[in-house]
Coordinates of C-alpha atoms in Angstrom, one line a residue:
M1 CA 82.4 152.1 24.0
Q2 CA 82.5 148.9 22.0
Y3 CA 84.6 145.8 22.3
T4 CA 84.4 142.8 20.1
V5 CA 84.8 139.9 22.5
A6 CA 83.3 139.0 25.8
M7 CA 85.9 136.7 27.2
K8 CA 83.4 134.5 29.2
R9 CA 86.2 132.6 31.0
V10 CA 86.9 131.3 34.5
I11 CA 90.6 131.8 35.1
A12 CA 92.4 130.3 38.2
I13 CA 95.4 132.3 39.3
A14 CA 97.6 129.6 40.8
N15 CA 101.1 128.7 42.0
Q16 CA 101.8 126.7 45.0
K17 CA 104.9 128.8 45.7
G18 CA 104.1 131.7 47.9
G19 CA 105.1 135.3 47.4
V20 CA 105.1 135.2 43.6
G21 CA 102.3 137.8 43.1
K22 CA 99.2 135.7 42.8
T23 CA 97.0 138.0 44.9
T24 CA 98.6 141.2 43.4
T25 CA 97.8 139.8 40.0
A26 CA 94.3 138.8 40.9
V27 CA 93.2 142.2 42.3
N28 CA 94.9 144.4 39.8
L29 CA 94.0 142.3 36.8
A30 CA 90.4 142.3 38.0
A31 CA 90.5 146.1 38.2
S32 CA 92.2 146.5 34.8
L33 CA 89.7 144.2 33.1
A34 CA 86.8 146.0 34.8
A35 CA 88.2 149.3 33.4
T36 CA 87.3 148.1 29.9
T37 CA 83.7 147.8 31.1
R38 CA 83.8 144.0 31.3
R39 CA 81.8 142.4 34.1
V40 CA 84.4 140.9 36.4
L41 CA 84.1 138.6 39.4
L42 CA 87.0 137.9 41.7
L43 CA 86.8 134.9 44.0
D44 CA 89.1 134.9 47.0
L45 CA 89.8 131.2 47.9
D46 CA 92.9 131.9 50.1
P47 CA 92.3 131.6 53.8
Q48 CA 94.7 134.5 54.3
G49 CA 92.1 136.8 52.7
N50 CA 94.7 139.0 51.1
A51 CA 92.6 139.6 48.0
T52 CA 89.7 140.6 50.2
M53 CA 91.8 143.1 52.2
G54 CA 93.6 144.4 49.1
S55 CA 90.2 145.2 47.6
G56 CA 89.3 147.3 50.6
I57 CA 87.0 144.8 52.4
D58 CA 87.5 144.1 56.1
K59 CA 87.9 140.3 56.3
S60 CA 87.1 140.3 60.0
Q61 CA 83.6 141.8 59.4
L62 CA 82.3 139.4 56.8
E63 CA 78.7 138.3 57.1
R64 CA 79.0 135.8 54.3
S65 CA 82.2 134.5 52.6
S66 CA 83.6 131.8 50.4
V67 CA 83.4 129.3 53.3
D68 CA 79.6 129.5 53.3
V69 CA 79.5 129.0 49.5
L70 CA 81.8 125.9 49.6
L71 CA 79.9 124.4 52.4
E72 CA 76.6 125.0 50.4
E73 CA 75.2 127.1 53.2
V74 CA 74.5 130.2 51.0
E75 CA 74.1 130.8 47.2
L76 CA 77.2 132.4 45.7
V77 CA 75.3 135.4 44.4
N78 CA 74.2 136.3 47.9
A79 CA 77.8 136.4 49.2
L80 CA 79.1 138.9 46.7
V81 CA 80.2 142.4 47.5
T82 CA 81.0 145.3 45.2
V83 CA 84.5 146.6 45.2
E84 CA 84.7 150.4 44.9
P85 CA 86.9 151.7 43.6
G86 CA 87.6 148.8 41.3
G87 CA 84.3 148.2 39.6
F88 CA 84.2 144.4 40.1
Q89 CA 82.4 141.9 42.3
L90 CA 84.2 140.0 45.0
L91 CA 83.5 136.8 46.9
P92 CA 85.5 137.6 50.1
A93 CA 87.4 135.1 52.3
N94 CA 89.1 134.9 55.7
Q95 CA 90.7 132.3 57.9
D96 CA 87.4 130.4 58.3
L97 CA 88.2 129.0 54.9
T98 CA 90.7 126.6 56.6
A99 CA 87.8 124.9 58.4
A100 CA 86.0 124.5 55.1
E101 CA 88.9 122.7 53.6
V102 CA 89.0 120.3 56.6
R103 CA 85.3 119.6 56.1
L104 CA 85.7 119.1 52.4
L105 CA 88.4 116.5 53.0
Q106 CA 85.9 114.6 55.1
T107 CA 83.2 114.7 52.4
P108 CA 83.1 111.3 50.5
E109 CA 81.7 112.5 47.2
G110 CA 81.6 115.7 45.1
R111 CA 84.1 117.7 47.3
E112 CA 86.2 118.7 44.3
T113 CA 83.2 120.1 42.3
R114 CA 81.7 122.4 45.0
L115 CA 83.0 125.6 43.5
R116 CA 82.1 124.6 39.9
N117 CA 78.5 123.8 41.0
A118 CA 78.3 127.1 42.9
L119 CA 79.5 129.1 39.9
A120 CA 77.1 127.4 37.4
P121 CA 74.1 129.6 38.0
I122 CA 76.0 132.9 37.6
R123 CA 78.7 132.1 35.0
E124 CA 76.9 133.9 32.2
S125 CA 76.4 137.0 34.3
F126 CA 80.1 137.8 34.1
D127 CA 82.6 138.2 31.3
V128 CA 85.6 137.2 33.3
I129 CA 85.8 135.3 36.6
L130 CA 89.2 135.2 38.4
I131 CA 90.0 132.9 41.2
D132 CA 92.8 133.8 43.7
C133 CA 94.1 130.4 44.8
P134 CA 96.0 129.6 48.0
P135 CA 99.8 129.0 47.9
A136 CA 99.4 125.2 48.1
L137 CA 98.1 122.3 46.0
N138 CA 95.2 121.5 48.4
M139 CA 91.5 120.9 48.2
L140 CA 90.8 124.6 47.7
T141 CA 93.2 124.8 44.7
V142 CA 91.7 121.6 43.3
N143 CA 88.2 123.1 43.5
S144 CA 89.5 126.2 41.7
L145 CA 91.2 124.1 38.9
V146 CA 88.1 122.0 38.5
A147 CA 85.9 125.1 38.1
A148 CA 88.3 126.9 35.8
D149 CA 88.6 127.1 32.0
S150 CA 92.3 128.0 32.3
V151 CA 95.1 128.6 34.7
L152 CA 97.2 131.8 34.8
I153 CA 100.5 131.2 36.5
P154 CA 102.4 134.1 38.0
M155 CA 106.0 133.3 38.8
Q156 CA 109.3 135.0 39.6
C157 CA 112.2 134.3 37.3
E158 CA 114.3 132.4 39.8
Y159 CA 115.7 128.8 40.1
Y160 CA 113.2 127.4 42.6
A161 CA 110.3 128.8 40.7
L162 CA 111.0 126.4 37.9
E163 CA 110.6 123.4 40.2
G164 CA 107.3 124.8 41.5
L165 CA 106.1 125.3 38.0
S166 CA 106.8 121.6 37.1
A167 CA 104.7 120.5 40.1
L168 CA 101.8 122.8 39.2
L169 CA 101.8 121.6 35.6
G170 CA 101.7 118.0 36.8
T171 CA 98.6 118.8 38.9
V172 CA 96.9 120.6 36.0
E173 CA 97.5 117.4 33.9
Q174 CA 95.9 115.2 36.6
I175 CA 92.9 117.5 36.9
R176 CA 92.5 117.5 33.2
A177 CA 92.7 113.8 33.0
A178 CA 90.4 113.1 35.9
V179 CA 87.6 115.7 35.9
N180 CA 88.2 118.8 33.8
P181 CA 89.4 117.8 30.3
G182 CA 88.9 121.4 29.0
L183 CA 91.4 122.9 31.4
E184 CA 94.1 125.0 29.6
I185 CA 97.1 127.1 30.5
E186 CA 96.0 130.7 30.1
G187 CA 99.6 131.8 30.3
I188 CA 102.7 132.3 32.4
L189 CA 103.2 135.7 33.9
R190 CA 106.7 136.9 34.9
T191 CA 106.3 139.0 38.1
M192 CA 108.6 141.2 40.2
F193 CA 111.0 141.2 37.3
D194 CA 114.3 143.1 37.6
P195 CA 116.0 143.2 34.2
R196 CA 119.4 144.0 35.9
N197 CA 119.3 140.5 37.4
N198 CA 121.2 138.0 35.1
L199 CA 119.5 135.0 36.6
A200 CA 116.1 136.5 36.0
N201 CA 116.9 137.0 32.4
E202 CA 118.2 133.5 32.0
V203 CA 115.1 131.9 33.6
S204 CA 112.9 134.2 31.4
A205 CA 114.7 132.9 28.3
Q206 CA 114.2 129.3 29.4
L207 CA 110.5 129.9 29.9
I208 CA 110.2 131.4 26.4
T209 CA 112.1 128.4 25.0
H210 CA 110.0 125.8 26.7
F211 CA 106.5 127.5 26.6
G212 CA 106.7 129.9 23.7
E213 CA 103.5 131.9 23.2
K214 CA 102.1 130.7 26.5
V215 CA 104.5 133.2 28.2
F216 CA 102.8 136.6 28.3
R217 CA 104.8 139.3 26.6
T218 CA 103.8 141.7 29.4
I219 CA 106.2 141.6 32.4
I220 CA 105.3 142.9 35.8
P221 CA 108.2 144.9 37.2
R222 CA 109.2 145.4 40.8
N223 CA 107.3 148.6 41.8
I224 CA 106.9 150.5 45.0
R225 CA 103.4 151.8 44.1
L226 CA 102.3 148.3 43.3
A227 CA 103.6 146.9 46.6
E228 CA 102.0 149.7 48.8
A229 CA 98.6 149.7 47.1
P230 CA 97.1 146.9 49.3
S231 CA 97.8 148.9 52.4
F232 CA 95.4 151.5 51.0
G233 CA 92.8 148.8 50.3
K234 CA 92.6 149.5 46.5
P235 CA 94.0 148.3 43.2
V236 CA 97.1 150.1 42.1
L237 CA 95.1 151.6 39.2
F238 CA 93.2 153.7 41.7
H239 CA 96.2 154.3 44.0
D240 CA 98.6 155.6 41.3
K241 CA 97.3 155.2 37.8
E242 CA 100.5 156.4 36.2
S243 CA 102.9 154.1 38.0
R244 CA 104.7 151.3 36.2
G245 CA 102.7 148.7 38.2
A246 CA 99.4 150.1 37.0
L247 CA 100.6 150.4 33.4
S248 CA 101.8 146.8 33.4
Y249 CA 98.5 145.4 34.6
L250 CA 96.6 147.5 32.0
A251 CA 99.0 146.0 29.4
L252 CA 98.3 142.5 30.7
A253 CA 94.6 143.0 30.4
G254 CA 95.1 144.4 26.9
E255 CA 97.2 141.4 25.9
M256 CA 94.6 138.9 27.2
I257 CA 91.8 140.7 25.3
R258 CA 93.9 140.8 22.1
R259 CA 94.6 137.1 22.4
E260 CA 90.9 136.4 22.8
E261 CA 90.0 138.7 19.9
E262 CA 92.6 137.0 17.7
A263 CA 91.3 133.5 18.6
S264 CA 87.7 134.7 17.9
E265 CA 88.7 136.3 14.7
H266 CA 90.4 133.2 13.5
A267 CA 87.4 131.1 14.4
N268 CA 85.0 133.4 12.7
T269 CA 87.0 134.0 9.5
A270 CA 88.1 130.4 8.9
P271 CA 84.8 129.2 7.4
Y272 CA 84.7 132.1 5.0
A273 CA 88.4 132.3 4.0
S274 CA 88.1 129.8 1.2
A275 CA 85.0 131.6 -0.1
G276 CA 86.9 134.9 -0.3
V277 CA 84.4 136.7 2.1
E278 CA 85.9 139.9 3.6
T279 CA 85.5 140.4 7.4
E280 CA 86.0 143.3 9.7
V281 CA 86.8 143.4 13.4
V282 CA 85.9 146.5 15.5
A283 CA 88.8 147.9 17.4
I284 CA 88.8 148.2 21.2
E285 CA 88.5 151.7 22.5
P286 CA 90.4 151.9 25.8
P287 CA 88.6 153.6 28.8
A288 CA 89.0 157.4 28.8
D289 CA 88.2 157.9 32.5
V290 CA 90.9 155.5 33.9
A291 CA 94.6 155.9 33.3
Q292 CA 94.0 158.8 31.0
S293 CA 97.7 159.1 30.1
A294 CA 98.2 155.3 29.9
E295 CA 95.7 153.6 27.6
P296 CA 96.1 149.9 27.2
S297 CA 97.7 150.2 23.8
D298 CA 100.2 152.7 25.3
A299 CA 100.8 150.6 28.3
A300 CA 101.6 147.6 26.1
E301 CA 104.5 149.6 24.6
I302 CA 105.7 150.5 28.0
A303 CA 105.2 147.3 30.0
A304 CA 105.3 144.6 27.4
V305 CA 108.6 143.1 26.3
D306 CA 109.4 141.4 23.0
A307 CA 109.8 137.7 23.8
T308 CA 112.9 137.6 21.7
S309 CA 114.6 140.4 23.5
P310 CA 117.5 139.1 25.8
Q311 CA 117.7 142.4 27.6
G312 CA 114.3 142.2 29.2
P313 CA 111.9 145.1 29.6
S314 CA 112.9 148.7 29.4
Y315 CA 110.9 151.5 31.1
P316 CA 111.0 155.2 30.5
D317 CA 111.7 157.5 33.4
D318 CA 108.5 158.6 35.2
H319 CA 107.7 159.9 38.7
D320 CA 108.6 156.5 40.1
K321 CA 112.2 157.0 39.1
A322 CA 113.1 157.7 42.7
E323 CA 112.1 154.2 43.7
S324 CA 115.0 152.0 44.7
G325 CA 115.3 148.8 42.7
S326 CA 111.8 149.0 41.3

């Protein structure tokens, strides 16, 4: 299989509001990107350790974790574990990470760059590095934003989510001005979306009005299979690959890849456009062994919604149709 662009990005998945789908997005996006044969690393920087448990790793039995990395007691590469099924690498976490934050706060210099320094030796070994941030704007989140190239913001389309979004964007601006000038907004992801909810549709429309193309066209719906997958310790792609939750995260991965390809294509063709040189981009071939009936291109048609559509996403009936409100 061939693909045209290795993303080579560190993406922090952040929102200080809890319960918006950060960890669900982190685990399932990691699995979906890994399904395209990209080398993916997921960093769990939340003391709750939900990304660790959702990946099938027992957080109470860790020999090394993100706390050891942040306190510079072990090299990051020596703390990684392989997630199977999933196909990605994981830096696990547990409640000990709270103690690390306290110690970082007592460190006079360099406390906000610990994660960036730890990632430096292995960044080129991975195509995509995702960071699951805690639901707070604390030192762990600051370390994530300093280490990241961009921020992916999952949010529910409700009133209070807009206030939280404003606070997070303010923090991103401060980090950009102070220590990480290259930090960008990867995109805003609408999660747990119910198109029957008028408020959700109104907030979604406001997001599109204010942020335009920064709002992902892919929308993550409420979905029972997606909600129950963590209890099985696996991404939803390996719990029920035909569920709407799995299709949606495949669609999100496909949308991110297409964005990267378009940006790369534009950068590569711009110098030759005036000279009339023809260029060709090789198409991505979706994985045949994962989600056989739901290739990323198909998933995009199912799970993605036109940003101009006021009705929100529409899903065909499948074996999830018995789910209530999902």
